[in-house]
PDB file of C-alpha atoms and ligand atoms in Angstrom:
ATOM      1  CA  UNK A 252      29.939  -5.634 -17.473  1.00 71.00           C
ATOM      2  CA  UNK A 253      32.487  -3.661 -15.373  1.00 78.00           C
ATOM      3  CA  UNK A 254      32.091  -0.414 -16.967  1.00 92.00           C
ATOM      4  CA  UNK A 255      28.652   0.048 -18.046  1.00 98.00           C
ATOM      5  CA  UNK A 256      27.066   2.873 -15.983  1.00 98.00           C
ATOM      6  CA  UNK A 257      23.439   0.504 -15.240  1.00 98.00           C
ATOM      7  CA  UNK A 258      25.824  -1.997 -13.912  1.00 98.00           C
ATOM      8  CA  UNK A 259      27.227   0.037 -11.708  1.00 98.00           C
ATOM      9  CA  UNK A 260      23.939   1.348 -10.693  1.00 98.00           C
ATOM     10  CA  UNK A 261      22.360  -2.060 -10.110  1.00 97.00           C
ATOM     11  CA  UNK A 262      24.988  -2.664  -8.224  1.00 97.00           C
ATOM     12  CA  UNK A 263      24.538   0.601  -5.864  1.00 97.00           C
ATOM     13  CA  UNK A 264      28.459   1.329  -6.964  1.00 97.00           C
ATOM     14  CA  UNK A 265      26.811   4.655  -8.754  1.00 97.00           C
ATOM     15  CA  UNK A 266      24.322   7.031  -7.305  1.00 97.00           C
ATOM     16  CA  UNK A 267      20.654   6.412  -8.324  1.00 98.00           C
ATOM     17  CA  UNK A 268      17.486   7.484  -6.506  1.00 98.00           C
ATOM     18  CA  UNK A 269      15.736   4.301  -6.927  1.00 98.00           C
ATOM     19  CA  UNK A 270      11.707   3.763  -7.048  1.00 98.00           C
ATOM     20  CA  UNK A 271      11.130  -0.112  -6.543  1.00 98.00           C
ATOM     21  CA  UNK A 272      13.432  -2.960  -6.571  1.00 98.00           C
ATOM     22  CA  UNK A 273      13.457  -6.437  -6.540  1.00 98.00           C
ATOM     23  CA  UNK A 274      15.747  -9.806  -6.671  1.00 98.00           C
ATOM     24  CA  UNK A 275      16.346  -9.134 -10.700  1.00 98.00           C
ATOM     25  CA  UNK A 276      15.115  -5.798 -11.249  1.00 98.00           C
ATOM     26  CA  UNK A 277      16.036  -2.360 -10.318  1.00 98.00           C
ATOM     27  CA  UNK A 278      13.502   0.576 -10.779  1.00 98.00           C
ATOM     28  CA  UNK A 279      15.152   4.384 -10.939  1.00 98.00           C
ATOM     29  CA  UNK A 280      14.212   8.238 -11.358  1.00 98.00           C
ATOM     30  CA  UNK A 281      15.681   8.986 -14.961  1.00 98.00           C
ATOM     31  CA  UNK A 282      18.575  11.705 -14.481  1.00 98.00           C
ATOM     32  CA  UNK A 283      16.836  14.166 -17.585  1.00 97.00           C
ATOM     33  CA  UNK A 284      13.462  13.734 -16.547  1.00 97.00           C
ATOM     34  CA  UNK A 285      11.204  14.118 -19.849  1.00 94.00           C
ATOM     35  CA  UNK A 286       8.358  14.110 -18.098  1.00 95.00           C
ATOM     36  CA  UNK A 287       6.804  14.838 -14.230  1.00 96.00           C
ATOM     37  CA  UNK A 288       7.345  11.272 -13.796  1.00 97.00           C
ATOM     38  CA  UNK A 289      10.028   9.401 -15.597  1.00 98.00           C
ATOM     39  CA  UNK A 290      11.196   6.455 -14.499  1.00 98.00           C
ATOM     40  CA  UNK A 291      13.944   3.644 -15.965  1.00 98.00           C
ATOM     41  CA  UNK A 292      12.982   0.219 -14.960  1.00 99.00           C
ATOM     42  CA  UNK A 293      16.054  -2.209 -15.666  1.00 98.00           C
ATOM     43  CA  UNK A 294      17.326  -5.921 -14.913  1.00 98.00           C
ATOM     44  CA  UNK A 295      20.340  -5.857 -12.896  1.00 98.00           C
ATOM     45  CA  UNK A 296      21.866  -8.555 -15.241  1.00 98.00           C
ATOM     46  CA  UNK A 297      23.186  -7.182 -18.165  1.00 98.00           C
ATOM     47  CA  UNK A 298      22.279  -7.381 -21.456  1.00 98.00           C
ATOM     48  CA  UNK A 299      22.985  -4.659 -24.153  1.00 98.00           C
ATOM     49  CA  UNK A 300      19.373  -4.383 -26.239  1.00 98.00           C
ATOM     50  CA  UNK A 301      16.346  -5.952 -26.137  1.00 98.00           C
ATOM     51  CA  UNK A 302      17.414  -7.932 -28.896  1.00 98.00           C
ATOM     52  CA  UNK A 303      19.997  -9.410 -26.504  1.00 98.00           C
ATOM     53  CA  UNK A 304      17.363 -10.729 -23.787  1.00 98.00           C
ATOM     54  CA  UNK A 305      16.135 -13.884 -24.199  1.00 97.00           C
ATOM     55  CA  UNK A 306      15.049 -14.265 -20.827  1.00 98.00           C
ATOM     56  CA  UNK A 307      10.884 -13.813 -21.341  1.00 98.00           C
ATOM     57  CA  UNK A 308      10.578 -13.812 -16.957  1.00 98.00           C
ATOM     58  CA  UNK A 309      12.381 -10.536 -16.950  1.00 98.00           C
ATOM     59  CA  UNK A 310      10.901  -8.742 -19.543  1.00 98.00           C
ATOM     60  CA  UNK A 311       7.278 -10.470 -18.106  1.00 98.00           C
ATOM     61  CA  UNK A 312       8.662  -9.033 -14.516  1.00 98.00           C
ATOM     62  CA  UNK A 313       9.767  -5.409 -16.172  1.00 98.00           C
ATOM     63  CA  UNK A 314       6.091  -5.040 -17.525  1.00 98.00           C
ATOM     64  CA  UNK A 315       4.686  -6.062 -13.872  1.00 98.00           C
ATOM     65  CA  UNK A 316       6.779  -3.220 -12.119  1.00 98.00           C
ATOM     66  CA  UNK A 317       5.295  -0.861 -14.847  1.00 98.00           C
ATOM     67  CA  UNK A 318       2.041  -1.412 -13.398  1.00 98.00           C
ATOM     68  CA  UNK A 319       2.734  -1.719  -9.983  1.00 98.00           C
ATOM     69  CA  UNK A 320       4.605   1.997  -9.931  1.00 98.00           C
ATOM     70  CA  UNK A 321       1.576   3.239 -11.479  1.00 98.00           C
ATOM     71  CA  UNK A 322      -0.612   1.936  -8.960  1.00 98.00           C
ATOM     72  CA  UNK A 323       1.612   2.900  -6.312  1.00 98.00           C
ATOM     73  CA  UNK A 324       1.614   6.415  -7.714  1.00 97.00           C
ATOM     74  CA  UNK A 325      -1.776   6.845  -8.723  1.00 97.00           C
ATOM     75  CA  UNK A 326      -1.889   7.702 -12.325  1.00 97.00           C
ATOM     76  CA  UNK A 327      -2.486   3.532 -13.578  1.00 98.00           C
ATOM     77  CA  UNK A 328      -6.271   5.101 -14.438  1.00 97.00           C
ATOM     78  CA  UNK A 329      -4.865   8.468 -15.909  1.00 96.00           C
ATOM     79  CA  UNK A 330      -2.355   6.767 -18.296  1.00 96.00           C
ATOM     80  CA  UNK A 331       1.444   6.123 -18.437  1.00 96.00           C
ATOM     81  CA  UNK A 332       3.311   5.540 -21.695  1.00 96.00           C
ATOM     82  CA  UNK A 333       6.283   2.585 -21.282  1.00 97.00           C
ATOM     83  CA  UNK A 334       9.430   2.937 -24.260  1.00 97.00           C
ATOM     84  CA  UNK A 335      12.255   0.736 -24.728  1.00 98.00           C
ATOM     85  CA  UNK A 336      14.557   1.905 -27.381  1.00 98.00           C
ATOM     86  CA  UNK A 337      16.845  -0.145 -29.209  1.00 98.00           C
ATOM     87  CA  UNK A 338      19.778   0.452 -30.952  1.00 98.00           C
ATOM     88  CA  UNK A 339      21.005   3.524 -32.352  1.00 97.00           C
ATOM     89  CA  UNK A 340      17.843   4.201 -35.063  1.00 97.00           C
ATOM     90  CA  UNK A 341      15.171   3.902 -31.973  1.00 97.00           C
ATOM     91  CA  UNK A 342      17.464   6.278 -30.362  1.00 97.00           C
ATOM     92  CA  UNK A 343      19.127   3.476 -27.578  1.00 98.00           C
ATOM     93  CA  UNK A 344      21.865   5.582 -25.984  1.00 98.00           C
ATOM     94  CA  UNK A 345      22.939   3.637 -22.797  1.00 98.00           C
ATOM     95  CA  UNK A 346      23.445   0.354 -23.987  1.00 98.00           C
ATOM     96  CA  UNK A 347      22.215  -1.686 -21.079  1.00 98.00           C
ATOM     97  CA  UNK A 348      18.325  -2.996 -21.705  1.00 98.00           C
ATOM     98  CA  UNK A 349      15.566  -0.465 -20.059  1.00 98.00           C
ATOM     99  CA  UNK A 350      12.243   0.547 -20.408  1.00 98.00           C
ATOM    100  CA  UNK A 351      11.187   4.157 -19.823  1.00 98.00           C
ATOM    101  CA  UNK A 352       7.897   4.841 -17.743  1.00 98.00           C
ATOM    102  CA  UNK A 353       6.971   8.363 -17.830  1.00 97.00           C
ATOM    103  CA  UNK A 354       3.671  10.066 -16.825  1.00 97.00           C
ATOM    104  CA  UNK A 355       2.470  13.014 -15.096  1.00 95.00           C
ATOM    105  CA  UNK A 356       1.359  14.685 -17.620  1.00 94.00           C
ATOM    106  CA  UNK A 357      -0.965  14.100 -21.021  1.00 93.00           C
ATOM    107  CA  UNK A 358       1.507  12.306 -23.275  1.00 91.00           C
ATOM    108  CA  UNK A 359      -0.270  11.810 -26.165  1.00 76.00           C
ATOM    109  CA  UNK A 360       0.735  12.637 -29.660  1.00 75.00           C
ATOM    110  CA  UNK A 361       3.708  11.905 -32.088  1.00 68.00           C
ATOM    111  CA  UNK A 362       5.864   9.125 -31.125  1.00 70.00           C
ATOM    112  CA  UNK A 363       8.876  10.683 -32.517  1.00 61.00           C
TER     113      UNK A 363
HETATM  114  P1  5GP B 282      18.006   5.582 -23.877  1.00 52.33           P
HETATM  115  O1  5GP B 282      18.288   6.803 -24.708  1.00 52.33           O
HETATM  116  O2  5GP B 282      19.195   4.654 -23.890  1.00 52.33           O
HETATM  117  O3  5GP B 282      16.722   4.899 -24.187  1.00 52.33           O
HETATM  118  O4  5GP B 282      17.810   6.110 -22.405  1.00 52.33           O
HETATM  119  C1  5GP B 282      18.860   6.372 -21.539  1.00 52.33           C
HETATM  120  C2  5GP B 282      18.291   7.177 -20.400  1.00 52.33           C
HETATM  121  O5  5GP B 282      19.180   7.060 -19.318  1.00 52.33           O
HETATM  122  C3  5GP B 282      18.147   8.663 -20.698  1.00 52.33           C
HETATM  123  O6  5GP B 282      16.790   9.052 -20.502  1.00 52.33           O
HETATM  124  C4  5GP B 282      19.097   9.331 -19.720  1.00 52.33           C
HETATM  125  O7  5GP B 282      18.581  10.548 -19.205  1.00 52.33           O
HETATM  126  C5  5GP B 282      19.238   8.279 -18.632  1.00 52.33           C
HETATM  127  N1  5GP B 282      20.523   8.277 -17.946  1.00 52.33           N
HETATM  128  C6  5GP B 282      21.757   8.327 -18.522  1.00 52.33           C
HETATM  129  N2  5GP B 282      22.709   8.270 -17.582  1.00 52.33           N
HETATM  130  C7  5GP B 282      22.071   8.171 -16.387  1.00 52.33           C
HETATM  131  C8  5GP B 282      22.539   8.086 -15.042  1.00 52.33           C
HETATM  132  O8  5GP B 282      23.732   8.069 -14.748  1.00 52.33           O
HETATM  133  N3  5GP B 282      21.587   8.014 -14.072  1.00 52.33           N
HETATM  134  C9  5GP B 282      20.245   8.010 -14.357  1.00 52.33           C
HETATM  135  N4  5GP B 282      19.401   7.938 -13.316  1.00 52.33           N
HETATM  136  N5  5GP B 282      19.772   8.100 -15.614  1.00 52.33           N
HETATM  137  C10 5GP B 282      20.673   8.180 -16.614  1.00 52.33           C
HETATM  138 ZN1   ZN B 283      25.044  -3.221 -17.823  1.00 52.33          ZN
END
């Protein structure tokens, strides 16, 4: 996908400050933070939604660099809240699969 803006960040041709990375994955600081720590954790392959990924390794390997960010920051005991949003009714506005991490701060409460 030439013009989608993850793409292009996966492949280092945008700006990104990125957290963790691996061979399929690419782990960066969300743009509009929404909370002390918020973090996008992406494949570099595309796919559009969730409901697009059949691959279960990735989203198993997504998951693992969850937890491994919050152990390497600290706050895996404290709590961390992961989101993926699909589609335009769960509020999915770049259309390139992600899950949100975000933590830092006491999260709880209404989901939306
Ligand atoms: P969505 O609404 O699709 O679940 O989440 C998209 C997220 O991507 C938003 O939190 C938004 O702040 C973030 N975002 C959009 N464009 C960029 C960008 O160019 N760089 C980074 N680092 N984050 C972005
Ligand atoms: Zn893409």
């Amino acid at each position: 996908m030439s013009d989608c803006i993850f793409c292009k960040i996966a492949r280092k041709e945008l700006k990104s400050t990125i957290v963790l990375e691996t061979e399929k994955l690419v782990a960066i600081k969300d743009i509009n933070p929404q909370a002390p720590t918020h973090i996008l954790i992406m494949p570099k392959a595309h796919y559009s939604t969730m409901n697009d990924c059949d691959d279960r390794e990735i989203l198993a390997d997504m998951l693992d660099a969850a937890k491994k960010i919050a152990r390497d920051l600290g706050i895996d005991k404290r709590g961390y809240r992961t989101v993926i949003n699909t589609n335009s009714e769960g509020g999915q506005t770049v259309f390139h699969l992600h899950m949100h991490f975000m933590g830092g701060k006491p999260l709880a409460g209404r989901m939306g």
